[in-house]
Coordinates of C-alpha atoms and ligand atoms in Angstrom, one line a residue:
M190 CA 13.2 0.9 -26.7
A191 CA 16.6 2.1 -25.4
A192 CA 18.6 -0.4 -23.5
L193 CA 18.0 -0.4 -19.7
T194 CA 21.0 0.4 -17.5
P195 CA 21.4 -0.6 -13.9
A196 CA 20.4 2.9 -13.0
D197 CA 16.9 2.2 -14.3
T198 CA 16.4 -0.6 -11.8
P199 CA 14.8 0.7 -8.7
S200 CA 16.5 0.1 -5.4
I201 CA 14.7 -0.2 -2.1
A202 CA 17.6 1.9 -0.6
Q203 CA 15.9 4.8 -2.4
A204 CA 12.3 3.9 -1.5
R205 CA 10.3 6.8 0.0
R206 CA 7.3 4.6 0.9
L207 CA 7.6 0.8 0.7
V208 CA 5.1 -2.0 1.0
V209 CA 6.5 -5.5 1.6
K210 CA 4.3 -8.6 1.2
I211 CA 5.3 -11.6 3.2
G212 CA 3.9 -15.0 2.3
S213 CA 2.9 -17.7 4.8
A214 CA 5.6 -20.1 3.6
L215 CA 8.3 -17.7 4.7
L216 CA 6.8 -17.1 8.1
V217 CA 5.5 -20.4 9.2
D218 CA 6.9 -23.9 9.3
E219 CA 5.9 -27.1 11.0
H220 CA 7.0 -25.6 14.4
G221 CA 5.0 -22.4 14.0
L222 CA 6.3 -18.9 13.5
R223 CA 9.9 -18.7 12.3
R224 CA 11.1 -16.3 14.9
D225 CA 14.7 -16.1 13.7
W226 CA 13.7 -15.2 10.2
L227 CA 11.2 -12.7 11.5
S228 CA 13.8 -11.1 13.7
G229 CA 16.0 -10.6 10.7
L230 CA 13.2 -9.0 8.8
A231 CA 12.5 -6.7 11.7
A232 CA 16.2 -5.6 11.7
D233 CA 15.9 -4.8 8.0
V234 CA 12.7 -2.9 8.5
A235 CA 14.2 -0.9 11.4
A236 CA 17.2 0.0 9.2
L237 CA 14.8 1.2 6.4
R238 CA 12.8 3.2 8.9
A239 CA 16.0 4.8 10.3
R240 CA 16.7 6.0 6.7
G241 CA 13.3 7.7 6.7
T242 CA 11.5 5.1 4.5
D243 CA 7.8 4.6 5.4
V244 CA 7.2 0.8 5.6
V245 CA 4.0 -1.1 5.5
L246 CA 4.0 -4.9 5.8
V247 CA 1.3 -7.0 4.3
S248 CA 1.6 -10.3 6.0
S249 CA -0.1 -13.7 5.4
G250 CA 0.3 -16.5 7.9
S251 CA -2.9 -16.3 10.0
I252 CA -4.5 -19.4 8.5
A253 CA -1.2 -21.3 8.4
L254 CA -0.6 -20.5 12.1
G255 CA -4.2 -21.0 13.2
R256 CA -4.5 -24.4 11.6
R257 CA -1.4 -25.6 13.5
I258 CA -2.8 -24.3 16.8
L259 CA -6.2 -25.9 16.1
G260 CA -4.5 -29.2 14.9
L261 CA -6.5 -29.1 11.6
D262 CA -5.8 -31.7 8.9
P263 CA -3.4 -30.7 6.1
G264 CA -4.8 -29.8 2.7
V265 CA -7.4 -27.3 1.6
L266 CA -9.7 -26.2 4.3
P267 CA -13.4 -25.5 3.9
L268 CA -14.0 -21.7 4.0
E269 CA -15.5 -21.7 7.5
Q270 CA -12.5 -23.6 8.9
S271 CA -10.0 -21.3 7.2
Q272 CA -11.9 -18.3 8.6
A273 CA -11.8 -19.8 12.1
A274 CA -8.1 -20.7 11.7
A275 CA -7.4 -17.1 10.6
A276 CA -9.1 -15.7 13.7
V277 CA -6.9 -17.9 15.9
G278 CA -3.7 -17.4 14.0
Q279 CA -4.0 -13.6 13.5
I280 CA -3.4 -12.8 17.1
Q281 CA -0.2 -14.8 17.2
L282 CA 0.9 -13.3 13.9
A283 CA 0.4 -9.7 15.1
Q284 CA 2.0 -10.5 18.4
G285 CA 5.0 -12.0 16.6
Y286 CA 5.5 -8.8 14.6
Q287 CA 5.0 -6.6 17.7
D288 CA 7.7 -8.6 19.6
V289 CA 10.4 -8.6 16.9
L290 CA 9.9 -4.9 15.8
G291 CA 9.5 -3.9 19.4
D292 CA 13.1 -5.1 19.9
Y293 CA 14.1 -2.3 17.6
Q294 CA 11.8 0.3 19.2
V295 CA 9.6 0.2 16.1
K296 CA 5.9 0.6 16.9
T297 CA 3.4 -1.6 15.0
A298 CA -0.3 -1.6 14.3
Q299 CA -2.7 -4.3 13.0
V300 CA -4.8 -3.4 10.0
L301 CA -7.3 -5.9 8.7
M302 CA -8.8 -5.1 5.3
T303 CA -11.4 -6.4 2.9
L304 CA -11.7 -5.9 -0.8
S305 CA -14.4 -3.3 -0.4
D306 CA -12.1 -1.1 1.7
T307 CA -10.1 -0.4 -1.4
S308 CA -12.9 -0.4 -4.0
N309 CA -15.5 1.6 -2.0
R310 CA -14.4 5.2 -2.2
R311 CA -15.4 6.3 1.3
R312 CA -13.7 3.3 2.9
Y313 CA -10.8 3.7 0.6
L314 CA -10.3 7.3 1.8
N315 CA -10.7 6.2 5.4
S316 CA -8.1 3.4 5.0
R317 CA -5.8 5.7 3.2
A318 CA -6.1 8.4 5.9
T319 CA -5.6 5.8 8.7
L320 CA -2.5 4.2 7.1
G321 CA -1.1 7.7 6.3
T322 CA -1.6 8.8 9.9
L323 CA 0.0 5.6 11.2
L324 CA 3.0 6.2 8.9
S325 CA 3.2 9.8 10.0
F326 CA 3.6 8.5 13.6
G327 CA 6.4 6.3 12.5
V328 CA 4.4 3.2 13.0
V329 CA 4.8 0.1 10.8
P330 CA 1.3 -1.1 9.9
I331 CA 0.9 -4.9 9.6
V332 CA -1.9 -5.5 7.2
N333 CA -3.7 -8.7 6.4
E334 CA -7.0 -9.6 4.8
N335 CA -9.9 -9.7 7.3
D336 CA -10.3 -13.4 6.5
T337 CA -12.8 -13.9 9.3
V338 CA -15.5 -11.7 7.9
A339 CA -14.8 -11.9 4.2
T340 CA -17.0 -14.3 2.3
D341 CA -15.8 -15.6 -1.1
E342 CA -17.2 -12.8 -3.2
I343 CA -15.7 -10.0 -1.2
R344 CA -12.3 -11.7 -0.7
F345 CA -9.0 -10.6 -2.3
G346 CA -8.1 -14.3 -1.6
D347 CA -4.4 -13.6 -2.0
N348 CA -2.2 -11.0 -0.4
D349 CA -0.3 -10.3 -3.5
R350 CA -3.2 -8.3 -4.9
L351 CA -4.1 -6.9 -1.5
A352 CA -0.5 -5.6 -1.2
A353 CA -0.6 -4.0 -4.7
S354 CA -3.9 -2.4 -3.9
I355 CA -2.6 -1.0 -0.7
A356 CA 0.6 0.2 -2.3
V357 CA -1.5 2.3 -4.8
T358 CA -3.9 3.4 -2.1
I359 CA -1.2 5.0 0.0
G360 CA 0.9 6.3 -2.9
A361 CA 3.9 3.9 -2.3
D362 CA 6.7 4.2 -4.8
Q363 CA 7.8 0.6 -4.3
L364 CA 6.3 -2.8 -3.5
V365 CA 8.3 -5.9 -2.8
L366 CA 6.7 -9.4 -2.9
L367 CA 8.9 -11.6 -0.8
S368 CA 8.5 -15.1 -2.3
D369 CA 10.3 -18.4 -2.6
V370 CA 11.5 -17.5 -6.0
D371 CA 13.8 -14.6 -7.0
G372 CA 11.7 -13.4 -9.9
I373 CA 10.2 -14.2 -13.2
Y374 CA 11.9 -16.5 -15.7
T375 CA 11.4 -17.0 -19.5
A376 CA 10.5 -20.6 -18.7
N377 CA 10.2 -22.7 -15.6
P378 CA 13.7 -22.8 -14.2
K379 CA 13.0 -26.1 -12.4
Q380 CA 12.4 -27.8 -15.8
D381 CA 14.2 -25.8 -18.4
P382 CA 18.0 -25.3 -18.1
N383 CA 17.8 -22.5 -20.6
A384 CA 15.3 -20.5 -18.5
R385 CA 16.5 -16.9 -18.2
H386 CA 15.9 -14.6 -15.3
L387 CA 14.4 -11.2 -16.0
A388 CA 15.9 -8.5 -13.8
V389 CA 13.7 -5.7 -15.2
V390 CA 10.3 -5.8 -16.8
P391 CA 9.6 -2.4 -18.4
Q392 CA 6.1 -3.5 -19.6
I393 CA 3.8 -6.4 -18.9
T394 CA 3.5 -7.7 -22.5
Q395 CA 1.5 -10.8 -23.6
E396 CA 4.9 -12.5 -23.8
I397 CA 5.5 -11.8 -20.1
E398 CA 2.0 -13.0 -19.2
A399 CA 2.6 -16.3 -21.1
M400 CA 5.8 -16.8 -19.0
A401 CA 3.7 -16.7 -15.8
G402 CA 1.3 -19.4 -17.2
D403 CA 1.9 -22.0 -14.5
P404 CA 2.5 -21.3 -10.9
I405 CA 6.2 -22.2 -10.5
S406 CA 6.2 -21.6 -6.8
G407 CA 4.5 -24.5 -5.1
L408 CA 4.4 -22.7 -1.7
S409 CA 2.8 -19.3 -2.5
K410 CA -0.9 -19.2 -2.7
G411 CA -1.3 -17.9 -6.2
G412 CA 2.0 -18.6 -7.8
M413 CA 3.3 -16.3 -10.5
K414 CA -0.1 -15.5 -12.0
T415 CA -1.4 -13.5 -9.0
K416 CA 2.0 -11.8 -8.8
L417 CA 1.6 -10.6 -12.3
L418 CA -1.9 -9.4 -11.5
A419 CA -0.4 -7.5 -8.6
A420 CA 2.3 -6.1 -10.8
K421 CA -0.3 -4.8 -13.2
V422 CA -2.2 -3.0 -10.4
A423 CA 1.0 -1.6 -8.9
V424 CA 2.7 -0.3 -12.1
A425 CA -0.6 1.3 -13.4
G426 CA -0.7 3.2 -10.1
G427 CA 2.8 4.5 -10.5
C428 CA 4.5 2.0 -8.1
A429 CA 7.5 -0.2 -9.0
M430 CA 7.1 -3.8 -7.9
A431 CA 9.7 -6.5 -7.3
I432 CA 9.5 -10.2 -6.9
A433 CA 12.3 -11.2 -4.6
E434 CA 13.6 -14.3 -2.8
G435 CA 12.5 -14.0 0.8
T436 CA 13.5 -17.4 2.3
R437 CA 17.1 -16.2 3.2
Q438 CA 17.9 -14.4 6.4
N439 CA 17.6 -10.6 6.2
P440 CA 15.8 -10.6 2.8
L441 CA 15.4 -6.8 2.6
Q442 CA 19.0 -6.1 3.4
A443 CA 19.9 -8.6 0.7
L444 CA 17.9 -6.5 -1.7
V445 CA 19.6 -3.3 -0.6
D446 CA 22.9 -5.2 -1.2
G447 CA 21.9 -6.0 -4.7
A448 CA 20.3 -9.5 -4.5
R449 CA 18.7 -10.7 -7.7
A450 CA 15.0 -9.9 -8.2
S451 CA 12.6 -9.0 -11.0
W452 CA 11.5 -5.4 -11.0
F453 CA 8.4 -4.3 -12.9
L454 CA 8.8 -0.6 -13.8
P455 CA 6.0 1.9 -12.9
Q456 CA 3.9 3.7 -15.6
G457 CA 4.3 7.3 -14.4
D458 CA 5.0 8.3 -10.8
P459 CA 2.4 7.6 -8.0
R460 CA 1.6 11.3 -7.6
A461 CA 0.7 11.6 -11.3
A462 CA -1.4 8.5 -11.1
R463 CA -3.2 9.9 -8.0
K464 CA -3.9 13.2 -9.7
R465 CA -5.5 11.3 -12.6
W466 CA -7.6 9.5 -10.1
I467 CA -8.7 12.7 -8.4
S468 CA -9.5 14.4 -11.7
G469 CA -12.0 11.6 -12.5
M470 CA -14.0 12.2 -9.3
K471 CA -17.3 14.0 -9.0
P472 CA -17.0 17.0 -6.7
Q473 CA -19.3 17.0 -3.6
G474 CA -18.9 20.7 -2.9
Q475 CA -17.4 24.0 -4.1
L476 CA -14.9 26.4 -2.6
E477 CA -14.7 29.9 -3.9
I478 CA -11.2 31.4 -3.3
D479 CA -9.7 34.9 -3.5
A480 CA -7.2 36.1 -6.1
G481 CA -4.2 35.6 -3.8
A482 CA -5.1 32.0 -3.2
V483 CA -5.6 31.5 -7.0
A484 CA -2.0 32.8 -7.5
A485 CA -0.8 30.5 -4.7
L486 CA -2.5 27.4 -6.2
R487 CA -1.1 28.2 -9.7
S488 CA 2.4 28.4 -8.2
G489 CA 2.0 24.8 -6.8
K490 CA 1.0 25.7 -3.2
S491 CA -1.6 24.1 -1.0
L492 CA -5.0 25.7 -0.4
L493 CA -5.1 27.4 3.0
P494 CA -8.3 28.4 4.8
A495 CA -7.3 32.1 4.7
G496 CA -7.9 32.3 1.0
I497 CA -11.4 30.8 1.1
V498 CA -14.3 33.2 0.5
S499 CA -17.3 30.8 0.5
V500 CA -18.1 27.1 0.9
S501 CA -21.1 25.4 -0.7
G502 CA -22.3 21.8 -0.8
E503 CA -22.2 19.0 1.7
F504 CA -19.0 17.0 2.0
G505 CA -17.0 15.0 4.5
R506 CA -13.3 14.8 5.1
G507 CA -11.4 13.3 2.2
E508 CA -14.1 14.0 -0.4
P509 CA -13.6 15.8 -3.7
V510 CA -14.5 19.4 -4.1
S511 CA -14.0 21.9 -6.9
V512 CA -12.3 25.2 -6.4
S513 CA -13.2 28.4 -8.3
G514 CA -11.6 31.8 -8.4
P515 CA -13.3 35.3 -8.1
D516 CA -14.5 35.1 -11.7
G517 CA -16.4 31.9 -11.0
R518 CA -14.2 29.7 -13.2
I519 CA -13.2 26.3 -11.8
I520 CA -9.4 26.3 -11.5
A521 CA -8.8 23.1 -9.4
K522 CA -10.2 20.0 -7.9
G523 CA -9.0 18.3 -4.8
L524 CA -9.7 16.2 -1.7
T525 CA -10.6 18.3 1.3
R526 CA -9.0 17.7 4.7
Y527 CA -12.0 19.2 6.5
T528 CA -15.8 18.6 6.5
C529 CA -18.0 21.3 5.0
E530 CA -19.0 22.5 8.5
E531 CA -15.4 22.8 9.5
A532 CA -14.5 24.5 6.2
R533 CA -17.3 27.1 6.7
A534 CA -16.0 27.8 10.2
I535 CA -12.4 28.3 9.3
A536 CA -12.9 30.0 5.8
G537 CA -11.0 33.3 5.7
H538 CA -9.0 32.5 8.9
R539 CA -5.3 32.1 9.2
S540 CA -4.1 28.5 9.8
G541 CA -2.8 29.5 13.3
E542 CA -6.4 30.2 14.4
I543 CA -7.8 26.8 13.4
S544 CA -7.4 25.1 16.7
Q545 CA -9.0 28.0 18.6
I546 CA -12.0 28.1 16.2
L547 CA -12.6 24.3 16.0
G548 CA -11.6 23.5 19.5
Y549 CA -9.1 20.9 18.3
P550 CA -5.9 21.1 16.2
G551 CA -6.3 20.6 12.5
R552 CA -4.2 20.5 9.4
A553 CA -2.8 23.8 8.1
A554 CA -4.0 23.2 4.5
L555 CA -7.6 22.7 3.6
I556 CA -6.5 20.9 0.4
H557 CA -2.9 19.7 0.3
R558 CA -1.2 20.2 -3.1
D559 CA -0.6 16.4 -3.3
D560 CA -4.4 16.0 -3.2
M561 CA -5.1 18.6 -5.8
V562 CA -5.2 18.9 -9.6
C563 CA -5.0 22.4 -11.0
Ligands
LIG268 N1 -4.8 -13.9 4.4 C1 -4.3 -15.2 4.4 C2 -3.6 -15.6 5.7 O1 -3.2 -14.7 6.4 C3 -3.3 -15.5 3.3 C4 -3.6 -15.1 1.9 C5 -2.3 -15.3 1.0 O2 -1.4 -15.9 1.4 O3 -2.2 -14.7 -0.1 O4 -3.4 -16.7 5.9

């Protein structure tokens, strides 16, 4: 493999859509929420937003906060108690983010997810659409696992993997896990003076996995092992992932300024990964389009209602449909932004007529080119 140059290392200054995972140990200490640290993070997020970067925060801390509020004993809690603590702590956590980001006029939203929201296709599409809409409004979603309803079998259990799953779901190009370590080392740096820091991991080899054997971070829930599992999900979905030191003040700004971290490089870009995913789906309906629309699709354009001749099948918004030309041959597959009833109503009409026909404003494209494989 050719030697990697600094130019191959991703930089969050260039991120288009960034997911940041924040662990409990960074956010909560024996006095509760670490407001100063959180304010610094908010300043960093506001700066990224001002540059046009979409930002999603995946934040732990609800259980750590809740157990303090409830005065629960230290140590591992039984599941019911950690669920109860999460319910108590989550309000304060969300409020904390709203306060600090509000200081920078950044709007926030609370999104609580379970494993099935990313593995069940319908819910997956719903959560993707909601997060996408929040981002299009310039909102910073604050995501956590819905610890209160999730039983053991349907739990992510750790937010490293939840964050990776979300990053892939929303087509993020970068994921940063803020941790109490600045990356992955060839050996445990606390025990081995020869341990070497890896700034870039082009591929997660067996050798890399062996390095993550023991959790070297005592504070984070899963240690290095769950971080590597997260990295595998992220890079396979076309998203670069960094493990970075988060305990310092303004940790994201530090990364922009070149702080040390370990970057796992993506396998292909997120759009290509998404297209592979779409091409594997079973179409729920068919759209027949005219010759003009076929030419538009072939030149990389989105599918507009005007080019649609007929609609068959039953499908909801976000579901996969096949697209065929006048000769009946299937030329594309994509995720529709309208239900089958809406598609029938607007077929053959210009995009400017949509709101009059449906009685509410809709999207100009019926299938956006990012959601289509030709
Ligand atoms: N969802 C849990 C919480 O908010 C944390 C899970 C994790 O830290 O990985 O406390």
